[in-house]
XYZ file of C-alpha atoms in Angstrom:
692
model
C 102.978 21.800 138.573
C 106.340 20.558 136.949
C 107.960 22.980 134.748
C 107.151 22.865 130.735
C 110.199 20.952 129.383
C 110.981 22.916 125.981
C 113.212 21.498 122.772
C 114.629 22.476 119.600
C 113.529 20.931 116.873
C 116.620 20.036 115.699
C 116.873 17.611 119.261
C 115.021 15.053 118.120
C 117.224 13.151 116.792
C 118.048 11.919 119.699
C 115.420 9.955 119.650
C 116.671 7.847 122.823
C 117.361 10.322 125.185
C 113.905 11.936 124.393
C 111.850 9.072 124.451
C 113.799 8.525 128.263
C 112.256 11.973 129.388
C 109.246 11.289 127.733
C 109.026 8.149 129.900
C 110.282 8.668 133.363
C 108.443 12.245 133.428
C 105.743 11.178 131.794
C 104.914 14.822 131.075
C 105.025 16.222 127.347
C 107.979 17.977 125.821
C 107.267 20.507 123.771
C 109.512 21.098 120.512
C 110.335 24.181 118.863
C 110.955 25.634 115.045
C 112.360 28.170 114.670
C 111.378 29.547 118.468
C 107.682 28.327 117.861
C 105.833 25.845 119.684
C 105.756 23.228 116.551
C 105.203 20.034 117.585
C 104.591 18.002 120.820
C 105.759 14.699 122.044
C 105.008 12.359 124.745
C 104.770 9.110 126.263
C 101.898 6.714 124.629
C 101.146 7.185 129.280
C 100.559 9.806 128.713
C 98.738 9.947 125.351
C 96.413 7.685 126.679
C 95.621 9.282 130.260
C 95.428 12.333 128.287
C 92.070 10.390 125.719
C 90.714 9.151 128.964
C 90.138 12.574 130.970
C 89.330 14.505 128.046
C 85.160 14.034 129.142
C 86.278 14.896 132.901
C 85.308 18.303 132.517
C 83.032 19.901 135.174
C 79.224 19.636 134.133
C 79.226 23.354 134.315
C 81.566 24.045 131.345
C 81.305 24.894 127.715
C 82.182 21.449 126.503
C 79.325 19.537 128.112
C 77.298 20.974 125.446
C 79.815 21.924 122.667
C 78.778 25.555 123.318
C 81.605 29.139 122.690
C 80.449 32.553 123.428
C 81.839 34.580 120.757
C 81.748 37.893 119.972
C 82.107 41.013 117.846
C 83.092 44.630 119.146
C 83.915 47.561 117.711
C 86.123 50.071 119.394
C 85.423 53.764 118.369
C 88.423 55.070 116.388
C 90.330 57.606 116.818
C 92.196 57.967 113.375
C 95.620 57.076 113.151
C 96.154 56.948 116.502
C 96.592 53.987 117.833
C 97.470 55.087 121.182
C 94.300 56.277 121.278
C 92.940 52.761 119.908
C 94.266 50.543 121.835
C 92.712 52.278 124.950
C 89.051 50.704 123.952
C 90.056 47.591 122.590
C 92.265 47.232 125.943
C 89.441 48.069 127.658
C 86.578 45.825 125.461
C 88.906 42.983 125.870
C 88.794 43.406 129.099
C 84.530 43.824 128.999
C 84.286 40.503 127.480
C 87.190 38.301 128.731
C 84.280 35.713 129.770
C 83.657 35.166 125.797
C 85.559 32.239 123.926
C 86.298 34.757 120.677
C 85.864 38.555 120.674
C 87.160 40.060 116.391
C 87.580 43.751 116.337
C 87.300 45.362 112.750
C 89.674 45.941 109.878
C 92.374 47.942 110.768
C 90.735 48.565 114.547
C 94.593 49.982 116.005
C 94.566 52.734 113.372
C 91.546 53.050 111.853
C 90.395 52.263 107.574
C 91.035 55.219 105.574
C 94.515 56.783 106.726
C 95.047 56.345 103.338
C 98.517 57.872 102.167
C 99.849 58.103 106.489
C 100.058 54.243 106.605
C 103.074 54.643 104.914
C 104.869 56.766 107.613
C 107.056 55.695 109.911
C 105.729 57.004 112.458
C 102.225 55.328 112.014
C 103.869 51.827 111.484
C 105.933 52.145 114.545
C 103.002 53.270 117.293
C 101.267 50.572 115.001
C 103.515 48.218 116.895
C 104.247 50.038 120.061
C 99.814 50.150 120.426
C 99.994 45.894 119.912
C 102.646 45.291 122.267
C 100.644 46.912 124.551
C 97.471 45.356 124.018
C 99.351 41.727 123.555
C 100.094 42.496 127.404
C 97.269 43.569 128.659
C 96.143 39.702 127.621
C 98.053 37.678 129.577
C 95.955 35.728 131.812
C 92.062 36.442 129.131
C 91.822 32.716 127.285
C 89.712 34.367 124.943
C 90.469 33.952 121.347
C 90.948 37.575 119.981
C 91.331 39.039 116.838
C 92.513 42.749 116.323
C 93.243 44.323 112.698
C 96.540 46.695 111.780
C 98.987 47.524 109.380
C 101.979 45.528 108.860
C 105.169 45.631 107.601
C 107.065 42.294 105.959
C 109.459 42.498 103.797
C 109.561 46.335 102.544
C 105.596 45.974 101.576
C 102.777 47.187 103.765
C 99.834 44.595 104.471
C 96.741 44.475 105.531
C 96.571 41.943 108.905
C 94.802 40.183 110.883
C 96.512 39.346 114.790
C 94.984 36.870 116.137
C 95.600 37.288 120.121
C 95.373 35.090 122.964
C 96.941 35.056 126.319
C 100.253 37.496 126.117
C 100.985 35.726 122.735
C 100.480 36.770 119.054
C 99.727 33.039 117.921
C 99.599 34.354 113.940
C 99.155 36.902 111.246
C 96.381 36.854 108.743
C 97.060 39.100 105.555
C 94.323 40.423 103.890
C 94.362 38.229 99.884
C 92.107 40.476 97.936
C 91.786 44.739 97.885
C 89.267 46.024 96.652
C 91.229 49.414 93.683
C 88.338 51.265 92.491
C 90.860 53.832 90.725
C 93.166 53.930 94.014
C 90.654 54.659 95.904
C 90.890 52.184 98.504
C 93.423 50.024 101.181
C 94.758 48.911 97.405
C 97.383 52.319 97.069
C 98.962 51.624 100.479
C 99.309 47.811 100.822
C 99.411 44.741 99.168
C 97.567 42.205 98.525
C 98.918 38.275 99.986
C 99.226 35.299 97.789
C 102.208 33.655 99.224
C 102.600 30.434 101.545
C 102.481 30.825 105.036
C 105.691 32.139 106.493
C 106.835 33.692 109.750
C 107.242 36.815 111.116
C 108.434 38.886 114.119
C 105.740 40.767 116.446
C 107.550 42.248 119.237
C 110.654 40.296 118.157
C 109.158 36.664 118.882
C 108.082 34.819 115.750
C 105.340 33.348 114.750
C 103.187 32.692 111.100
C 101.980 34.824 108.233
C 99.629 33.401 106.055
C 96.546 33.154 104.188
C 96.233 30.181 105.927
C 96.261 29.589 109.151
C 93.622 27.426 111.347
C 93.430 28.583 115.562
C 92.475 25.423 117.096
C 91.898 24.445 119.985
C 92.639 21.991 122.657
C 89.991 21.577 124.844
C 86.768 21.690 122.367
C 87.935 18.831 119.607
C 85.747 20.449 117.132
C 86.305 24.031 117.918
C 88.939 25.427 114.652
C 88.765 28.807 113.408
C 89.801 30.935 110.508
C 89.853 34.241 109.601
C 89.867 36.795 106.459
C 89.496 40.293 105.745
C 86.459 42.259 105.191
C 87.146 42.408 100.656
C 87.829 38.774 100.646
C 84.093 38.639 101.838
C 82.312 39.560 98.614
C 84.858 38.135 95.895
C 84.348 35.324 93.588
C 87.253 32.402 95.351
C 86.799 33.329 99.556
C 89.345 32.817 100.823
C 86.425 31.171 103.798
C 85.816 28.201 101.381
C 88.933 26.914 101.175
C 89.454 27.265 105.000
C 86.586 25.303 105.581
C 87.614 22.901 103.265
C 90.061 22.676 105.525
C 88.624 21.427 108.734
C 87.728 25.477 110.060
C 84.512 25.385 111.008
C 84.568 29.338 112.712
C 85.297 32.077 109.859
C 85.827 35.621 111.831
C 85.525 38.649 109.156
C 87.578 41.750 110.564
C 85.667 44.939 107.801
C 84.977 48.323 107.164
C 82.535 47.811 104.380
C 81.016 51.571 104.189
C 77.851 51.936 104.762
C 74.817 53.070 101.215
C 71.928 52.491 101.458
C 70.781 48.888 101.445
C 73.772 47.717 101.758
C 72.883 45.999 105.236
C 70.958 43.543 104.157
C 73.382 42.423 101.216
C 75.825 42.099 103.122
C 73.943 40.129 105.812
C 72.531 37.929 102.802
C 76.436 37.296 102.600
C 77.033 36.852 105.617
C 73.547 34.410 105.483
C 74.889 32.464 102.574
C 78.502 31.768 103.150
C 77.629 30.194 106.788
C 75.418 28.474 105.783
C 77.100 27.233 102.370
C 80.055 26.118 104.440
C 78.276 25.183 107.519
C 80.123 26.972 109.402
C 79.062 30.145 112.146
C 80.332 32.700 110.382
C 81.506 36.295 113.014
C 81.937 39.886 111.091
C 82.733 43.192 112.322
C 82.639 46.299 110.923
C 83.966 49.799 111.506
C 82.003 52.618 112.830
C 82.542 55.935 115.286
C 85.122 57.961 114.635
C 86.439 56.208 111.041
C 86.385 58.884 107.916
C 83.550 60.269 106.119
C 85.574 62.212 103.955
C 83.153 60.190 101.374
C 82.069 57.167 102.814
C 80.222 56.655 105.886
C 80.528 53.639 107.764
C 77.857 51.634 110.076
C 79.701 49.365 112.424
C 77.093 47.183 111.193
C 78.127 43.502 113.741
C 76.825 39.905 112.649
C 76.935 36.517 114.076
C 75.754 33.719 112.091
C 75.415 29.591 112.589
C 75.516 27.789 109.374
C 72.799 30.201 107.822
C 70.803 31.853 111.170
C 71.584 34.923 112.096
C 71.545 34.645 115.962
C 72.210 38.657 116.446
C 73.530 41.766 113.675
C 73.751 44.951 115.553
C 71.675 48.181 114.722
C 73.679 50.572 112.326
C 75.379 53.472 113.805
C 75.434 51.451 116.813
C 79.527 50.606 117.938
C 77.085 48.244 120.172
C 79.311 44.750 121.325
C 77.369 42.016 119.850
C 77.655 38.497 121.749
C 75.950 34.951 121.218
C 76.906 31.128 121.274
C 77.808 28.855 118.392
C 76.639 25.362 118.879
C 79.983 23.268 117.456
C 77.655 19.910 117.300
C 75.274 22.332 115.050
C 78.173 22.845 112.436
C 78.692 18.965 112.433
C 75.173 17.499 112.156
C 75.159 19.445 109.321
C 78.835 18.731 108.018
C 78.920 15.203 108.665
C 75.505 14.759 106.822
C 76.496 16.617 104.364
C 78.176 14.368 101.181
C 79.344 17.053 99.106
C 80.824 18.941 101.500
C 84.606 17.184 101.146
C 87.521 18.496 103.930
C 90.591 19.060 101.749
C 94.102 21.075 100.851
C 95.071 19.879 105.320
C 98.666 19.727 104.170
C 98.262 24.107 102.976
C 96.938 24.408 106.331
C 99.091 25.475 109.427
C 97.572 24.888 112.423
C 97.929 26.294 116.163
C 96.868 25.727 118.800
C 95.459 27.393 121.201
C 93.540 26.886 125.364
C 90.545 28.041 126.559
C 87.680 26.791 128.467
C 85.742 29.223 129.613
C 82.513 28.228 132.107
C 78.811 27.999 130.127
C 77.213 31.393 130.964
C 73.997 31.886 131.060
C 72.136 31.281 126.784
C 72.086 35.240 125.075
C 70.253 33.099 122.205
C 66.486 32.812 122.286
C 66.363 28.621 121.372
C 62.764 29.132 119.371
C 60.264 25.831 121.381
C 58.843 25.932 118.472
C 61.312 24.723 115.520
C 58.934 23.847 112.112
C 57.678 27.099 113.202
C 58.455 30.633 111.577
C 60.031 32.823 113.576
C 57.898 35.474 112.176
C 55.332 36.226 112.745
C 54.442 38.802 109.494
C 55.219 35.594 107.507
C 52.706 33.623 109.168
C 49.964 33.371 106.361
C 53.065 33.485 103.505
C 54.404 30.815 105.327
C 51.495 28.277 105.797
C 50.361 29.225 101.143
C 53.683 27.980 100.354
C 53.887 24.613 103.122
C 50.439 23.804 101.902
C 50.779 24.329 98.536
C 53.566 22.396 98.841
C 51.608 19.396 99.792
C 49.160 19.816 96.989
C 52.092 19.611 94.422
C 52.818 16.398 95.572
C 49.076 14.550 95.520
C 48.336 16.336 92.086
C 51.485 15.064 90.460
C 50.682 11.344 92.154
C 46.797 12.188 91.063
C 48.201 13.077 87.477
C 50.115 9.754 87.057
C 47.378 7.488 88.440
C 45.132 8.989 86.754
C 42.694 8.989 89.803
C 39.961 11.683 90.437
C 38.558 9.916 93.613
C 40.118 10.677 96.858
C 38.619 9.335 100.550
C 39.604 10.334 103.378
C 38.286 9.370 106.971
C 37.442 12.915 108.144
C 36.614 13.019 112.058
C 36.529 16.264 113.226
C 40.000 16.077 114.383
C 43.228 18.178 113.694
C 45.166 16.382 110.673
C 42.352 14.862 109.173
C 40.506 18.929 108.731
C 44.899 19.294 107.164
C 44.091 16.713 105.026
C 41.077 17.716 103.261
C 42.332 21.185 103.397
C 45.137 19.597 100.963
C 43.200 17.964 99.537
C 40.561 20.459 98.399
C 43.281 23.527 97.229
C 43.983 20.215 95.333
C 41.529 19.622 93.502
C 41.188 23.137 92.643
C 44.309 23.627 91.093
C 43.713 20.334 89.262
C 40.335 21.406 88.127
C 38.210 18.536 89.458
C 35.356 18.484 91.055
C 35.196 18.428 94.822
C 32.163 16.326 95.176
C 34.989 13.380 94.556
C 36.908 13.801 97.096
C 34.351 11.695 99.887
C 34.649 12.036 102.916
C 33.693 9.752 105.580
C 33.119 9.679 109.001
C 33.421 6.203 111.055
C 31.812 6.875 114.815
C 32.382 4.101 116.682
C 32.552 3.718 121.519
C 34.461 7.573 121.769
C 33.182 9.486 118.679
C 31.421 13.165 120.154
C 28.968 14.575 119.278
C 32.008 18.544 118.594
C 33.611 16.499 116.651
C 30.804 14.414 114.101
C 29.143 17.784 113.766
C 32.587 19.297 112.842
C 33.938 16.490 110.377
C 29.546 17.389 108.975
C 29.751 21.074 109.456
C 33.723 20.754 106.954
C 32.161 18.953 104.243
C 29.130 20.291 103.818
C 31.061 24.227 103.504
C 34.133 22.649 100.942
C 30.763 20.387 99.177
C 32.683 17.286 99.165
C 30.286 14.342 99.113
C 29.800 13.475 103.237
C 29.139 9.837 104.103
C 28.217 8.617 108.021
C 29.338 4.578 108.273
C 28.784 3.895 112.212
C 31.008 0.737 112.604
C 29.881 -0.142 115.816
C 28.203 -2.901 114.972
C 30.569 -4.350 112.945
C 33.600 -3.609 115.300
C 31.860 -5.868 118.434
C 30.848 -8.790 115.611
C 34.703 -8.364 115.068
C 34.881 -8.919 118.669
C 33.577 -11.761 119.173
C 34.692 -13.233 116.098
C 37.703 -13.443 118.691
C 36.226 -14.035 121.949
C 37.008 -10.176 122.740
C 34.886 -8.641 125.847
C 33.182 -5.122 124.879
C 33.849 -4.531 128.149
C 37.386 -4.643 128.256
C 38.629 -1.622 126.433
C 42.175 -3.189 126.073
C 44.224 -2.178 122.890
C 42.206 -5.173 121.241
C 39.692 -2.553 121.900
C 40.670 0.525 120.982
C 43.348 -1.457 117.088
C 39.695 -3.142 116.138
C 38.309 0.844 115.220
C 41.127 1.730 113.814
C 41.363 -0.982 111.058
C 37.284 -1.416 110.687
C 37.437 1.916 109.585
C 40.391 1.458 107.390
C 39.344 -1.752 105.771
C 35.776 0.594 105.045
C 38.070 3.697 103.653
C 39.835 0.864 100.937
C 37.543 -0.905 100.224
C 35.191 2.262 99.212
C 38.244 3.989 97.419
C 37.893 0.867 95.283
C 33.949 1.404 95.290
C 34.636 4.859 94.103
C 37.797 4.675 91.310
C 39.657 6.684 94.185
C 43.002 5.941 96.216
C 42.946 6.443 100.229
C 45.050 10.087 101.662
C 46.264 9.081 104.912
C 46.269 11.451 107.787
C 48.658 10.404 109.779
C 51.196 13.364 110.945
C 54.879 13.392 112.214
C 54.938 13.244 115.443
C 52.751 10.868 115.870
C 54.623 8.025 113.221
C 57.894 9.493 115.308
C 56.075 8.447 118.446
C 54.363 5.489 117.183
C 51.338 6.821 118.126
C 49.238 4.885 115.806
C 47.360 1.103 114.864
C 49.790 -0.913 112.426
C 47.437 -1.403 109.280
C 45.073 0.412 110.695
C 45.420 4.497 110.629
C 49.139 4.041 109.531
C 48.717 2.910 106.117
C 46.781 4.384 103.379
C 47.084 5.094 99.307
C 49.011 8.483 100.304
C 50.143 10.307 103.177
C 49.849 14.469 102.510
C 50.670 14.990 106.222
C 53.547 12.760 106.528
C 56.555 15.626 107.555
C 54.060 17.532 109.275
C 54.675 17.616 112.767
C 51.466 18.334 115.188
C 52.897 22.079 115.691
C 52.931 22.400 112.893
C 49.676 20.966 112.049
C 47.263 23.922 114.417
C 49.430 26.216 113.036
C 48.908 25.477 109.098
C 44.607 24.942 110.142
C 44.544 28.609 111.793
C 46.537 30.408 109.291
C 44.192 28.031 106.465
C 41.150 29.767 109.791
C 41.971 33.297 109.222
C 42.188 33.786 105.508
C 39.001 31.436 105.047
C 35.476 33.813 106.705
C 33.466 30.985 105.907
C 35.362 28.367 107.616
C 36.852 30.122 110.780
C 33.988 29.186 113.170
C 33.840 25.712 112.283
C 37.828 25.177 112.257
C 38.720 27.384 115.258
C 36.369 24.750 116.664
C 37.795 22.004 115.201
C 41.567 23.562 116.915
C 40.071 24.412 120.144
C 39.033 20.519 120.668
C 40.823 18.338 122.952
C 43.752 16.422 120.353
C 42.293 12.477 120.893
C 41.907 9.664 119.075
C 38.522 9.148 120.598
C 39.202 5.119 120.664
C 37.092 4.826 124.121
C 33.570 5.755 125.889
C 32.393 8.855 126.810
C 31.637 10.475 129.691
C 28.238 12.752 129.068
C 29.403 12.811 125.677
C 32.687 13.923 126.311
C 36.551 13.433 125.432
C 38.387 11.020 128.009
C 40.682 10.192 125.874
C 43.444 12.628 125.533
C 46.655 12.305 123.562
C 48.176 14.422 125.450
C 47.813 13.547 128.976
C 48.671 10.315 128.034
C 52.363 10.535 125.980
C 52.665 14.711 126.428
C 52.771 17.464 125.407
C 52.877 17.284 121.401
C 55.205 21.275 121.862
C 57.736 19.020 123.949
C 57.681 16.389 121.750
C 58.391 17.696 118.045
C 61.406 19.899 119.622
C 62.870 16.891 121.098
C 61.799 14.914 117.439
C 63.604 18.258 115.656
C 66.989 18.071 117.620
C 67.142 14.705 118.138
C 67.376 14.305 114.177
C 68.353 17.526 112.589
C 71.752 17.720 114.218
C 71.662 14.095 116.291
C 71.675 15.526 119.447
C 72.242 13.315 122.952
C 69.092 13.234 125.143
C 71.307 15.803 128.031
C 72.210 18.404 124.862
C 68.119 18.016 123.885
C 67.066 18.854 128.033
C 70.083 20.989 128.338
C 67.798 23.429 125.719
C 64.941 22.322 126.183
C 65.641 23.634 129.716
C 66.074 26.977 127.877
C 63.312 27.223 125.336
C 60.512 26.096 127.802
C 61.821 27.904 130.614
C 58.395 29.955 131.552
C 56.619 26.645 130.979
C 57.899 23.392 131.680
C 60.229 22.491 135.004
C 62.749 19.910 134.256
C 61.287 16.799 136.238
C 58.664 17.224 133.826
C 60.574 17.827 130.507
C 62.707 15.336 131.577
C 60.097 12.750 131.886
C 58.099 13.567 128.452
C 62.296 12.898 126.778
C 62.239 9.989 128.163
C 59.128 8.413 126.803
C 60.274 10.096 123.591
C 63.238 8.727 123.347
C 61.067 5.055 124.437
C 58.933 5.452 121.883
C 60.951 6.137 118.999
C 63.261 3.066 119.413
C 60.540 1.040 119.644
C 57.908 2.012 116.808
C 60.345 1.780 114.326
C 58.965 -0.852 113.046
C 55.692 1.011 111.676
C 57.783 3.538 110.488
C 60.038 0.665 107.874
C 56.941 -0.026 106.245
C 55.085 3.616 105.557
C 53.053 4.784 102.614
C 55.002 7.465 99.736
C 53.788 10.878 101.067
C 56.105 14.178 100.753
C 58.381 15.697 102.136
C 58.042 19.494 102.856
C 59.274 19.838 106.008
C 63.049 19.680 107.235
C 62.516 16.273 109.447
C 60.952 13.549 107.379
C 61.423 9.450 108.857
C 60.344 7.257 105.570
C 62.273 4.360 105.513
C 63.365 5.751 102.206
C 64.537 8.336 102.596
C 65.992 10.500 105.360
C 66.243 7.656 108.677
C 66.933 4.499 107.347
C 67.373 2.676 111.336
C 66.406 -0.368 112.500
C 63.779 -2.045 114.047
C 66.015 -3.584 116.853
C 67.911 -0.936 118.202
C 67.887 -0.615 121.876
C 67.451 2.418 123.631
C 69.035 2.255 126.615
C 72.530 4.289 126.036
C 70.562 7.491 124.293
C 68.673 7.823 127.351
C 70.968 6.542 130.348
C 72.791 9.805 130.565
C 69.156 11.684 131.594
C 68.329 9.322 134.236
């Protein structure tokens, strides 16, 4: 490797010589300002090479998926004893050297509650010596490390975070907001810092000092880290807000938050709400064992959150190092879609670059295979009630607006029409309407099984809705004859003729009773185009339009568990194979099983969620799916159905371009008037290319 060329900023006056050296060496020249790296100058040829090789990384590197591994560590404190504290800090740094970011608590080098001992020169000098040893111990370690220490600057003492990387202090961040309750906390010894960024000397070397520093990674284009300290998070005007608006997407917090009854819940709420509001990841490390308990108690509460999601939180009083992964693409997608998030104030910030490209390790965070379902089973009933209530409120508003007191549903005995009926039933109860005005129409044909037909009848009877059977076999056969179609040819024409006949009957019957047709199709079917255009694709109001199939199953099951009179029939519906029932039966058994044809809905719902919410590539979706379903599906199976999903999603946009009204009640909507604006003529080739 060629020797690194470094020149002071004054050399830039000789532009001709600098240009000549850049072109002749084909290497960058590093420009220093006040002894610290400030600029990099290179030829356009070198720059183009750099850009072209940017994506040329090992398949096993984090950058393949833009995932970084982070941690929060608590060192057991020996109060006012930096010589001992440094030893454990160094040990934990070495134990966690594979991490991309590691955060220690506030004043971790000295301990937080040293009080007036902070005035002592001995403590300050010992702190400086400890910092020097810690920095030296980081040589060869690519982790971005944050430690806390008291720093003397211009004869004032500041509570600071020091950003360390590979044997260097990259920057020093002073605390901006100090708690000063009758001088009980550090307001007695420390000063708030509200000045501009400047230069401070640490270990006789200059480095940036200030609250407006962002540490940006050269390897990950969207890894930008900023820091605030303890009270900063609790203040009305948090530094993290300014950091995020200047481009930081990871906020670290070195904290010494004393423990009170239930304060851990408040702390988690603050971290989660901040990460959600700022579309960022938040790493919170707080002091614990060894800290003074003279008047308060500290609990070593560490928290890692990502965009409002709690990834990991340590048990109180455990002094536990917590580790998780941050998906930088998720954060970018969230900010990109939120038009109210507008970056500003970048000019006020100093960007400090560091290198880090650790090899990808196995994920420690759990990837939920069912992103539309609640994580906590204890919340299942309330979660289901809330979703159904949203559907009910939407339908009730539509009925009130058009002064309608009758609805018509094609009740097949399948899951989707069952959920639609439940929503209608709850809506009529809410509006105090007669449930007899819910008209359930069964329209058996070539593939209708006695099981589904009987379940539809039983369900309507228990709910006391109007139930009517209209056999469409003869009318479909007559129609097929009219268009010269052979009834023995069970092709797409054969299937769609049944779906469109049913839709015609539903709309005409709705006219007859002065009602509207309630659509039963769900989000998963719409995403895959698994519906007949102008058949089950059409209705007056589609209550399930943003409910994916996995959630349909969950809602019907939850409703069954809370309604004993419906439990038997609803569980039988849940056990029935999912099918459009458009092909002839075999011994009254369903032969046309949807998931055998288009793939498992649990996979498709997972693909859909990550494709639309985070705009992930197929390659990234595959990575997560393998982790989420590692005990269920092998990689080849996942790839097969992911390929099907991409093709069907693109090829069936024309159906979604003209869907009826329906409420958005989950995070994902395919409405052309709402969340998804997509051309019907888009090619899918490049979207599936990287998984072939």
